[in-house]
mmCIF file of C-alpha atoms and ligand atoms in Angstrom:
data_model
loop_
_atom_site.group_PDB
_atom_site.id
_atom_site.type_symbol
_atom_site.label_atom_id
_atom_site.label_comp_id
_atom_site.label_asym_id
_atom_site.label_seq_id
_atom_site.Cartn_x
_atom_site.Cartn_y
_atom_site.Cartn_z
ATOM 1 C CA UNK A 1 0.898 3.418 16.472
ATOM 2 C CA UNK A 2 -2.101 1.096 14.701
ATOM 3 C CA UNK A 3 -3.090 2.913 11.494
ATOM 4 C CA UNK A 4 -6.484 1.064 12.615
ATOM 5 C CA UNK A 5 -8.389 -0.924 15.345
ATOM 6 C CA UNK A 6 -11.831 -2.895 16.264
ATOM 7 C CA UNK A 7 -12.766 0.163 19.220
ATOM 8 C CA UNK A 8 -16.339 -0.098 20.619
ATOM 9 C CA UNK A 9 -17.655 -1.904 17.799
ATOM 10 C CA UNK A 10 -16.080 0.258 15.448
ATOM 11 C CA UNK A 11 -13.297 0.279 12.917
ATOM 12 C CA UNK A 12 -11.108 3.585 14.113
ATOM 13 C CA UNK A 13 -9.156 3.982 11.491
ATOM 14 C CA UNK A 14 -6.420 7.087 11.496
ATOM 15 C CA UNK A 15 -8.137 9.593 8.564
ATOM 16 C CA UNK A 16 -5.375 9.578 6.286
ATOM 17 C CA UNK A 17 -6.873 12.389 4.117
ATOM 18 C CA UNK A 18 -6.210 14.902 7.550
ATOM 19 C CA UNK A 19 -2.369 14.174 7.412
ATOM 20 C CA UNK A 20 0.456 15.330 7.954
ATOM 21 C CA UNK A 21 -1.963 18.832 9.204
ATOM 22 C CA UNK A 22 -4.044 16.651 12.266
ATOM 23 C CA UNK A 23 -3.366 13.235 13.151
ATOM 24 C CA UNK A 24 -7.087 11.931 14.198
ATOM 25 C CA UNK A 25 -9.133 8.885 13.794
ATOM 26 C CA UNK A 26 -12.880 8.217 11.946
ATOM 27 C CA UNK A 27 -14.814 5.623 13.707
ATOM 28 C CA UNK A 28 -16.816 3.644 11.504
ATOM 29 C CA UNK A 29 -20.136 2.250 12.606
ATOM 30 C CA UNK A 30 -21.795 1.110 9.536
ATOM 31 C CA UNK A 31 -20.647 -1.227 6.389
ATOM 32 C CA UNK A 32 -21.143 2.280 4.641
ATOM 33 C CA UNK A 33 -18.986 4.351 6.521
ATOM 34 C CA UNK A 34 -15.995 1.688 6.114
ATOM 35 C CA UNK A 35 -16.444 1.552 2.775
ATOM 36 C CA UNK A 36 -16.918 5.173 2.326
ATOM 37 C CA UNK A 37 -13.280 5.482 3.985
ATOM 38 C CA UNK A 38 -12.222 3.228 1.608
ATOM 39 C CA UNK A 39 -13.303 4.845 -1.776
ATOM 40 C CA UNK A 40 -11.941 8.629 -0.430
ATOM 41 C CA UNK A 41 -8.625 7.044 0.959
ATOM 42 C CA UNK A 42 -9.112 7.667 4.674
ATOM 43 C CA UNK A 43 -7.557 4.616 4.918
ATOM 44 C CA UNK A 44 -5.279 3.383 1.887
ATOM 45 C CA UNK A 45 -2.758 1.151 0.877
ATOM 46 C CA UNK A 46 -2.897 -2.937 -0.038
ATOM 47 C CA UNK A 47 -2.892 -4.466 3.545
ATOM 48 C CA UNK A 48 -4.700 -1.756 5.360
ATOM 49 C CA UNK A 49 -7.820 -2.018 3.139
ATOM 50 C CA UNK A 50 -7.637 -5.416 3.141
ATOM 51 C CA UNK A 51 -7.769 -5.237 7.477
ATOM 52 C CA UNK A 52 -10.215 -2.374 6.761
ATOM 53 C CA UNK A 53 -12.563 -5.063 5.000
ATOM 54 C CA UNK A 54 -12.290 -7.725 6.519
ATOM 55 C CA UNK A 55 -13.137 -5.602 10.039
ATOM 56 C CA UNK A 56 -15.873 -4.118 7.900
ATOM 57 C CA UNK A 57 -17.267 -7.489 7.262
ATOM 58 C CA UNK A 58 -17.042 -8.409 10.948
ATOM 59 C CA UNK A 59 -19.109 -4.810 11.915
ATOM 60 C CA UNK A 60 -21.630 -6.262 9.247
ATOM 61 C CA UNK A 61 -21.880 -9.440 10.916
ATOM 62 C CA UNK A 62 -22.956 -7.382 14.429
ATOM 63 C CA UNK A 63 -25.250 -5.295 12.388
ATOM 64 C CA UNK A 64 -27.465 -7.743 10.497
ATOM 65 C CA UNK A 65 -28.621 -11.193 11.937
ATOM 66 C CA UNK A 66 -29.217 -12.763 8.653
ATOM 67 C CA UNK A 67 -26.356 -14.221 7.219
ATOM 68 C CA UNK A 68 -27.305 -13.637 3.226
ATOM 69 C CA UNK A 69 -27.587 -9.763 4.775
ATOM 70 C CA UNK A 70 -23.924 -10.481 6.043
ATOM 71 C CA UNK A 71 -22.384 -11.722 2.846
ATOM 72 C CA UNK A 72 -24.090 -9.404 0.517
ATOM 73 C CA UNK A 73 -22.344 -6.661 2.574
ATOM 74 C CA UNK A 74 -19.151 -8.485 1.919
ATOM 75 C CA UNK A 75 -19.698 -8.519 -1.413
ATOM 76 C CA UNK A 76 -20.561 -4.603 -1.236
ATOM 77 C CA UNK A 77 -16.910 -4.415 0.793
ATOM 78 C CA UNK A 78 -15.139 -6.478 -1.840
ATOM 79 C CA UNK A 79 -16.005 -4.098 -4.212
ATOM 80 C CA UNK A 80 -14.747 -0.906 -2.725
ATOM 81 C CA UNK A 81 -11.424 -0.702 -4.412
ATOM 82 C CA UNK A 82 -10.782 -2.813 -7.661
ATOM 83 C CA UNK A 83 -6.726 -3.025 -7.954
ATOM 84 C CA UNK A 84 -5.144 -4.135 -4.203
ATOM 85 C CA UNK A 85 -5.904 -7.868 -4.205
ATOM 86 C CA UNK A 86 -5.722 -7.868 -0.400
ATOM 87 C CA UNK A 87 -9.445 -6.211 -0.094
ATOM 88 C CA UNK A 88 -10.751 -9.523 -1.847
ATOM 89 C CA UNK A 89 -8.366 -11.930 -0.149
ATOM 90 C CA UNK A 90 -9.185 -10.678 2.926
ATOM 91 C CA UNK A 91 -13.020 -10.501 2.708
ATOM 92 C CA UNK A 92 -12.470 -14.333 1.560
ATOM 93 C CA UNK A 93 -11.016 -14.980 4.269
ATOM 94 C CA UNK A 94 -13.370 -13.702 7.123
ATOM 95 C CA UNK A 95 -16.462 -15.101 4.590
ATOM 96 C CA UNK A 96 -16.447 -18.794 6.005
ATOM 97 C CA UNK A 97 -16.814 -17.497 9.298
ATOM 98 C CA UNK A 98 -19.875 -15.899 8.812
ATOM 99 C CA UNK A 99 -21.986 -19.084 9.417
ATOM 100 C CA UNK A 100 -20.683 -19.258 12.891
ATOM 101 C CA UNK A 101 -21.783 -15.189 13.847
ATOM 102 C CA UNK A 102 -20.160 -11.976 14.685
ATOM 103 C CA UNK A 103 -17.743 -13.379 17.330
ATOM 104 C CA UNK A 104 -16.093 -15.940 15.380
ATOM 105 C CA UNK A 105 -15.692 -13.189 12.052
ATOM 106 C CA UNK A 106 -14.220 -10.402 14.605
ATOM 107 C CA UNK A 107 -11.795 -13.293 15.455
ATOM 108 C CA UNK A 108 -10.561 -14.263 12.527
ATOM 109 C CA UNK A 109 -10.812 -10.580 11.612
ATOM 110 C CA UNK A 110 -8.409 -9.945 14.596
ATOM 111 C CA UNK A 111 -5.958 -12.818 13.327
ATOM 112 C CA UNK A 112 -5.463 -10.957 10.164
ATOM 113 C CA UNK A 113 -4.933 -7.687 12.038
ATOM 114 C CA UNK A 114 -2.160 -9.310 14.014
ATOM 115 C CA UNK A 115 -0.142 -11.199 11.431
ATOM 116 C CA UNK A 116 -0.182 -8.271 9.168
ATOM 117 C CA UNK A 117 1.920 -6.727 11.822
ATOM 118 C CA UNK A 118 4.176 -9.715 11.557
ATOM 119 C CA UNK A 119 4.161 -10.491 7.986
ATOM 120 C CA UNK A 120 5.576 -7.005 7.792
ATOM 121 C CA UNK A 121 8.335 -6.915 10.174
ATOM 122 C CA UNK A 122 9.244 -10.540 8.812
ATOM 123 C CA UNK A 123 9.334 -9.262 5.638
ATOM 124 C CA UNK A 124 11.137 -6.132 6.089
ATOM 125 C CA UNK A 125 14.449 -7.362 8.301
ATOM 126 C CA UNK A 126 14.545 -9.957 5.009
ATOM 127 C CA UNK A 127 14.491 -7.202 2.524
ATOM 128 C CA UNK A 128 17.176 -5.029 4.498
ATOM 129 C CA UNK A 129 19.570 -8.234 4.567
ATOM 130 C CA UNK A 130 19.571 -8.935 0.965
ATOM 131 C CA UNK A 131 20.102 -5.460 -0.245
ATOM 132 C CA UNK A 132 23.140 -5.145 2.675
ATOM 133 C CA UNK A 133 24.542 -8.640 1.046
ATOM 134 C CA UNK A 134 25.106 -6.763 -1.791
ATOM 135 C CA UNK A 135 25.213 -2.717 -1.540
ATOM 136 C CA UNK A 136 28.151 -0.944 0.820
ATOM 137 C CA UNK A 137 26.450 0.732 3.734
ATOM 138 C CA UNK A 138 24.898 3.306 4.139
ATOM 139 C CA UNK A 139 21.841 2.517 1.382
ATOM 140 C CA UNK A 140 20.220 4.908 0.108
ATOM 141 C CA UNK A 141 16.887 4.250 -1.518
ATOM 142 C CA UNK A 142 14.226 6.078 -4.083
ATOM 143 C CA UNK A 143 10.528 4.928 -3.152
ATOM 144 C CA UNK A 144 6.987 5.816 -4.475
ATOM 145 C CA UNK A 145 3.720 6.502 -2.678
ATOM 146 C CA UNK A 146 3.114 5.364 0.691
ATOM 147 C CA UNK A 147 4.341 1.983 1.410
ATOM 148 C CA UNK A 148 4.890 2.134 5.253
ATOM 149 C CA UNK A 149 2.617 1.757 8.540
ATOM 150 C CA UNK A 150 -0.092 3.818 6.730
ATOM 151 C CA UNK A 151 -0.474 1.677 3.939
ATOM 152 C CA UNK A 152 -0.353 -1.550 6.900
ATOM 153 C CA UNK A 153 -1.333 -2.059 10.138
ATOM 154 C CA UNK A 154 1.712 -0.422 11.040
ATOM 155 C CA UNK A 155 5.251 -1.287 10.080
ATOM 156 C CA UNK A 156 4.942 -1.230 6.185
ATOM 157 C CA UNK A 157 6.489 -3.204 3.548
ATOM 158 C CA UNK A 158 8.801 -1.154 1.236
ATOM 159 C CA UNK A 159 9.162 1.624 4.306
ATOM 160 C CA UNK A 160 9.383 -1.515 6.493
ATOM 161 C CA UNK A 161 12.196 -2.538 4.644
ATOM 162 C CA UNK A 162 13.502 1.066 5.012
ATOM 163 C CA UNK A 163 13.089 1.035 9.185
ATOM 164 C CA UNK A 164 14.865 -2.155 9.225
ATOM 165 C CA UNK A 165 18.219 -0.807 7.719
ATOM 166 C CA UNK A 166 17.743 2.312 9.588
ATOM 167 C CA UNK A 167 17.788 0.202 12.739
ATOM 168 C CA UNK A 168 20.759 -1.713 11.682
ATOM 169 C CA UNK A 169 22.557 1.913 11.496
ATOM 170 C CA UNK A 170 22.631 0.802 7.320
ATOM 171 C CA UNK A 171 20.429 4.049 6.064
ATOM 172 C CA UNK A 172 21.605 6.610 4.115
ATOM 173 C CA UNK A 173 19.256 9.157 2.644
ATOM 174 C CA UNK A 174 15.198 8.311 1.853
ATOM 175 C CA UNK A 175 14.022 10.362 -1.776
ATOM 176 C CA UNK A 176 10.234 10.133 -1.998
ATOM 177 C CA UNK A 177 8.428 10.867 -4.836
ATOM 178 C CA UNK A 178 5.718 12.897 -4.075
ATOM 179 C CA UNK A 179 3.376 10.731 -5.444
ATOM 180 C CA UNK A 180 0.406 12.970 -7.838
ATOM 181 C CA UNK A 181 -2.335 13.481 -7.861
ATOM 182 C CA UNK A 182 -3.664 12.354 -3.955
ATOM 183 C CA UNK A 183 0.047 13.235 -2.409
ATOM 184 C CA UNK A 184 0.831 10.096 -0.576
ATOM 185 C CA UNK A 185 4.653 10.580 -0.779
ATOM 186 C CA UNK A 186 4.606 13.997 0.327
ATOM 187 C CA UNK A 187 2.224 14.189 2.604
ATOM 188 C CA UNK A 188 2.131 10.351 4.533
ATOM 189 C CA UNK A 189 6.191 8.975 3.588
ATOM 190 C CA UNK A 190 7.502 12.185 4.236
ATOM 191 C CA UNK A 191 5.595 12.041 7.856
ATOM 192 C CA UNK A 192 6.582 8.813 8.566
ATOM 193 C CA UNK A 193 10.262 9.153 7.667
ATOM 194 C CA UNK A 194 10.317 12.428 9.934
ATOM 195 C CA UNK A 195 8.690 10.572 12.664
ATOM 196 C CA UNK A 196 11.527 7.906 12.092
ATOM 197 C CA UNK A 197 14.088 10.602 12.183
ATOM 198 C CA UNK A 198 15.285 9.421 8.819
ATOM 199 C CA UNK A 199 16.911 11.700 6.287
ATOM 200 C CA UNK A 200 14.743 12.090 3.466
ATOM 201 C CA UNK A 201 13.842 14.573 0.385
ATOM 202 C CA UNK A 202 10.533 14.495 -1.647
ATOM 203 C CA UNK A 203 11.247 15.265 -5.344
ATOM 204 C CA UNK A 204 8.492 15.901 -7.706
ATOM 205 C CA UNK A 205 7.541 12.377 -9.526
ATOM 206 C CA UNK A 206 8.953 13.381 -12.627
ATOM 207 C CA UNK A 207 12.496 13.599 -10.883
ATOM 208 C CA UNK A 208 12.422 10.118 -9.560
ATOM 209 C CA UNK A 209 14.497 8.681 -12.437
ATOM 210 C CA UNK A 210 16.475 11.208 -12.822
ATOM 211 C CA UNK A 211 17.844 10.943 -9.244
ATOM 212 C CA UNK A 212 17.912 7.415 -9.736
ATOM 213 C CA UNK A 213 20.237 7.132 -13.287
ATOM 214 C CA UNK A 214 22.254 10.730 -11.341
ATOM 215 C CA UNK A 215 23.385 7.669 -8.822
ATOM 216 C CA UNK A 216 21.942 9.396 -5.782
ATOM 217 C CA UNK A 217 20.328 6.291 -4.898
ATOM 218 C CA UNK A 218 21.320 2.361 -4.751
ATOM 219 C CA UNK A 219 18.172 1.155 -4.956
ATOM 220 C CA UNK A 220 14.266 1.463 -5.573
ATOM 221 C CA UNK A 221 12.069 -0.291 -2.887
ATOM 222 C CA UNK A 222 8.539 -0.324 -3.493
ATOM 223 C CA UNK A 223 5.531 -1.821 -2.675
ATOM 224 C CA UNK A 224 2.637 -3.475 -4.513
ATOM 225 C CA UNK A 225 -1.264 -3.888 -4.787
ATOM 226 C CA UNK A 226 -1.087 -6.566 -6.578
ATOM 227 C CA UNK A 227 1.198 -9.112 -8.164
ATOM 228 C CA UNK A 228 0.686 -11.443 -11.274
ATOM 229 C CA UNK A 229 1.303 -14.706 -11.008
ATOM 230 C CA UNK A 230 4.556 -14.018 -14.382
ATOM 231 C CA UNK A 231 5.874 -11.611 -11.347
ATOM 232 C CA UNK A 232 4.667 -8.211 -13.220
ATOM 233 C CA UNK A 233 3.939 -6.083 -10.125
ATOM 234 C CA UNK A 234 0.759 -3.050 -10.310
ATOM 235 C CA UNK A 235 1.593 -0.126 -7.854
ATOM 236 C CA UNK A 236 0.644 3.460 -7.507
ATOM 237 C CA UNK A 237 0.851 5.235 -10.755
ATOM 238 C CA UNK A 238 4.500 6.232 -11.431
ATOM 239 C CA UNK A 239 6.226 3.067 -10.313
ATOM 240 C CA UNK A 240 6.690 1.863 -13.336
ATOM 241 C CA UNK A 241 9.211 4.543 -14.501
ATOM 242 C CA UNK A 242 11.795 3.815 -11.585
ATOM 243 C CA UNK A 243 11.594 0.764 -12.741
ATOM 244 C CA UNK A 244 12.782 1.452 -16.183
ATOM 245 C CA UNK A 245 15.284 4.089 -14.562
ATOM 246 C CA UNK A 246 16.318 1.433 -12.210
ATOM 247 C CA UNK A 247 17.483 -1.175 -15.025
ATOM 248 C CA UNK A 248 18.940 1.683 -16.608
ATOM 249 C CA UNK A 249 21.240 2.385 -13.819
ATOM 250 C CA UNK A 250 21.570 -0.786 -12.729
ATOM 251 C CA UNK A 251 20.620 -1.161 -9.650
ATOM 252 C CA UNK A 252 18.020 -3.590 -7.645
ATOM 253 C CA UNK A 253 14.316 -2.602 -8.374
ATOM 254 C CA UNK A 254 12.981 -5.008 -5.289
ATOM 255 C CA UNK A 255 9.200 -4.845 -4.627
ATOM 256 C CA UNK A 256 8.172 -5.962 -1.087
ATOM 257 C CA UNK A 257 5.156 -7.354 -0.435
ATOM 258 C CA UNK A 258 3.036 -9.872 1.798
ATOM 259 C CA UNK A 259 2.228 -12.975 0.181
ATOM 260 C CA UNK A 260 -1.528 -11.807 0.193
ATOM 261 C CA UNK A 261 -0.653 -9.680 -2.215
ATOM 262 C CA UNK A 262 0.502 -12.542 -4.563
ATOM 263 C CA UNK A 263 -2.735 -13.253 -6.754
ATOM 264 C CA UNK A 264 -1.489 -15.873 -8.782
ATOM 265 C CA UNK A 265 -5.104 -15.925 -10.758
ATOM 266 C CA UNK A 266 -4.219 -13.392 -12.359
ATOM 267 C CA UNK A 267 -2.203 -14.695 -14.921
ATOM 268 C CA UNK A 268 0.238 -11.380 -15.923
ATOM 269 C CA UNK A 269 -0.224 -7.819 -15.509
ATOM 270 C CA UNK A 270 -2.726 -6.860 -18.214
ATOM 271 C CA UNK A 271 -5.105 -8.817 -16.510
ATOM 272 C CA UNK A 272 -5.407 -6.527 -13.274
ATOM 273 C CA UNK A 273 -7.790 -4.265 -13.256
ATOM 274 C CA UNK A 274 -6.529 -0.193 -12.992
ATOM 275 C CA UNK A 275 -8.543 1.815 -10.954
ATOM 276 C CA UNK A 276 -9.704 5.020 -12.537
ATOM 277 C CA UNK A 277 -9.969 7.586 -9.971
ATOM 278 C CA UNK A 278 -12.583 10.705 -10.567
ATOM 279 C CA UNK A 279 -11.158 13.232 -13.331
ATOM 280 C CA UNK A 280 -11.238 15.902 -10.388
ATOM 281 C CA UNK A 281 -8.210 14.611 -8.535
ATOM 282 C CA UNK A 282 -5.803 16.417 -11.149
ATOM 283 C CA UNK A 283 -8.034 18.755 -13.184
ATOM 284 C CA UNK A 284 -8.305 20.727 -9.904
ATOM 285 C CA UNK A 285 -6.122 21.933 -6.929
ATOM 286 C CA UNK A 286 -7.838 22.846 -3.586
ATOM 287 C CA UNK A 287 -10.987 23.039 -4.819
ATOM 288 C CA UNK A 288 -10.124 25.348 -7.564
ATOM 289 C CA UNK A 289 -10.201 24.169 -11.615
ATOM 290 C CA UNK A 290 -6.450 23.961 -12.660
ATOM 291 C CA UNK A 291 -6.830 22.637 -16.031
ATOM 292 C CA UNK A 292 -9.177 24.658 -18.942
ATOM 293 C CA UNK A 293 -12.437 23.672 -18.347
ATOM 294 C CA UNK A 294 -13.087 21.323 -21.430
ATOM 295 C CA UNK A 295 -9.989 19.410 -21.150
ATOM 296 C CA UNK A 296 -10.788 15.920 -19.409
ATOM 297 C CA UNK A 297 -7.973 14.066 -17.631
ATOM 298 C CA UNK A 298 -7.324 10.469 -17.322
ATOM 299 C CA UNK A 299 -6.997 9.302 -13.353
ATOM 300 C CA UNK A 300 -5.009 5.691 -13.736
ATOM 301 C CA UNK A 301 -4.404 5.587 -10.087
ATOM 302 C CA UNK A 302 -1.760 2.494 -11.007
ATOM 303 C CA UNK A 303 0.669 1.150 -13.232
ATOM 304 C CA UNK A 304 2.175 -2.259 -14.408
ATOM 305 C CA UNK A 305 5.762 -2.978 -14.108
ATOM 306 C CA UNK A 306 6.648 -5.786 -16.110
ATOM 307 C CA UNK A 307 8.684 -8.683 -14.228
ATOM 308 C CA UNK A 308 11.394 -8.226 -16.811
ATOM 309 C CA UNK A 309 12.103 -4.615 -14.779
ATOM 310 C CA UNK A 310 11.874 -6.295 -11.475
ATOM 311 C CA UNK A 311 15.149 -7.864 -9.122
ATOM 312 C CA UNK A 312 13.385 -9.560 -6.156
ATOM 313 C CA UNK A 313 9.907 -9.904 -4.610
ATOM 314 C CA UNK A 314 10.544 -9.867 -0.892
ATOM 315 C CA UNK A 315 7.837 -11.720 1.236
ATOM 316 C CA UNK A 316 6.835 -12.606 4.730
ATOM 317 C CA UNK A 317 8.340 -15.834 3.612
ATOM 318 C CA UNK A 318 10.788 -15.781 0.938
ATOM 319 C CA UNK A 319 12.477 -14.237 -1.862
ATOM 320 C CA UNK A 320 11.345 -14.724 -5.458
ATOM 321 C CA UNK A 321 14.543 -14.282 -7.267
ATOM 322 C CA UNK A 322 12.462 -12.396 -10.505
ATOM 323 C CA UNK A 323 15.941 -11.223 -11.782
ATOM 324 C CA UNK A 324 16.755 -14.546 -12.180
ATOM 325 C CA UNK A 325 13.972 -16.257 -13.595
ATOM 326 C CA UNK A 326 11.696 -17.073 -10.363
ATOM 327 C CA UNK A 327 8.107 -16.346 -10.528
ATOM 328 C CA UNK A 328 5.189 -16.351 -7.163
HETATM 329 O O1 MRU B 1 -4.090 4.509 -3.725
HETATM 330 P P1 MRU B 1 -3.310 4.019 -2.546
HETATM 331 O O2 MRU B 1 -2.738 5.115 -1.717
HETATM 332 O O3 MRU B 1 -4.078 3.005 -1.744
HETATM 333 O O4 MRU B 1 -2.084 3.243 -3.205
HETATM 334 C C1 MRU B 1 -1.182 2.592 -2.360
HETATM 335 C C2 MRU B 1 -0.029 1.995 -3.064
HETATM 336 O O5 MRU B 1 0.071 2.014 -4.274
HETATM 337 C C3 MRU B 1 0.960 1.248 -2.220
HETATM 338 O O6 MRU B 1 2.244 1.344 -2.755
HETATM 339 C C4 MRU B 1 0.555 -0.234 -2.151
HETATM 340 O O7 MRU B 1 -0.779 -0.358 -1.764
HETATM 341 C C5 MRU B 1 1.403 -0.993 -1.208
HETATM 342 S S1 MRU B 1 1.122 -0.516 0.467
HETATM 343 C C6 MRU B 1 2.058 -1.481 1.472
#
């Protein structure tokens, strides 16, 4: 299953906000309506809005003959999310093709639509050998948000790492923290490990260390929006705390990633910039005011861990040993 697709000219994208209730697809047709799915999370997660832009910039390229027109609209694309580096990277890299038309930016467009698919599996059987090198099966892991074939073009990266021991016959039990305010552990890992036919629990976020220093788990796999070039890793808010549990407990904290998601211009993690998500997302609950009505709320929608908290960085390509003093 793609979690998106160039269809008719369009970017059908699976509408992420409908799950696990309907499983149905939004076509885009216009540079808006991409980055409109964008913004509200119709499609979410690193390398999918980074496919999502770059297709959006290749829908752009069919829409406007003039090629200013073309990369002002990437710029507009860019811009639609601030903290997953892949949007940018991506958008860079259909940009040069822009002088040669529409065909030749759906093509490259394409290319990054395929080797995301690879980049993932790559990286996933990698991850799932290093943590069987060193932890008994059957693993069981803790993981946060939605790291998996929603958050890619299918596969995933920390859930990719998770289908990988799961095919080996290496998988013990899945926890998933639900993942507050937007849900994405409860509502998208949770569907994907059922799918899988993996045993898994969602705990409330606030339990994720505790079942983590309570041994139920031997490791925390994660994945990342965007990684420093010191190694400190920014992920959906709440990340950061397994980490800290994870040290505590002593067990591997590995973060798995493609290497677009290395920015290594960004020199450490106070240096990325956190998306602030509108107030509404946890002052209210299905449409109804939760919180007193003068009482704003801050909506970080990610945290830093530092690279002090973190074991590996598992790539397409390689593992950065962070544990042991290796940075991207
Ligand atoms: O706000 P989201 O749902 O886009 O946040 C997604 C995450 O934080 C993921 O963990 C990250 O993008 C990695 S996805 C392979």
């Amino acid at each position: 299953m793609l979690t998106l697709e160039w269809k008719n000219d369009r970017v059908s994208m699976i509408d992420q906000t409908r799950l696990p209730g309907e499983l149905v697809s939004l076509e885009a047709g216009t540079v808006d309506e991409v980055i409109d799915a964008i913004k509200r999370l119709v499609v979410r997660g690193a390398p999918a809005i980074g496919v999502a832009g770059a297709l959006g910039v290749a829908l752009a390229a069919r829409l406007n003959s003039d090629p200013a027109a073309v990369h002002a609209e990437a710029d507009r694309i860019a811009e639609a999310r601030p903290t997953a580096v892949n949007l940018r990277w991506a958008v860079e890299q259909v940009r040069p093709f822009i002088a040669a038309g529409p065909d030749a930016v759906l093509a490259k467009a394409l290319e990054l639509h395929a080797a995301d698919i690879e980049a993932n599996r790559a990286l996933g059987y990698r991850g799932a050998e290093w943590l069987l090198e060193r932890i008994p099966s059957p693993v069981n892991v803790q993981t946060h948000c939605n790291a998996g074939g929603l958050a890619c073009v299918e596969w995933g990266t920390a859930l990719g790492v998770v289908r990988a021991l799961h095919e080996k016959g290496s998988l013990g039990r899945v926890f998933a923290d639900e993942t507050r305010p937007l849900l994405q552990g409860a509502r998208l890992t949770a569907w994907e490990l059922d799918q899988m036919g993996i045993d898994h629990m969602v705990v409330v976020d606030g339990a994720g260390p505790t079942v983590i220093v309570r041994g139920m788990v031997d490791c925390v796999v994660v994945g990342a929006d965007r990684i420093a070039a010191n190694g400190d890793t920014c992920n959906k808010v709440g990340t950061f705390p397994l980490a800290m549990a994870a040290a505590r407990a002593g067990i591997p904290f590995v973060v798995a990633a493609p290497e677009s998601t290395i920015d290594v211009a960004t020199p450490n993690g106070s240096a990325i910039h956190i998306e602030e998500r509108d107030p509404a997302e946890i002052s209210d609950w299905n449409g109804r005011r939760i919180t007193p009505t003068a009482t704003p709320a801050l909506n970080l929608a990610f945290d830093v861990t530092p690279a002090d908290l973190v074991t590996i960085i598992v790539t397409e390509s390689r593992i950065i040993n962070v544990a042991a003093g290796e940075r991207p």
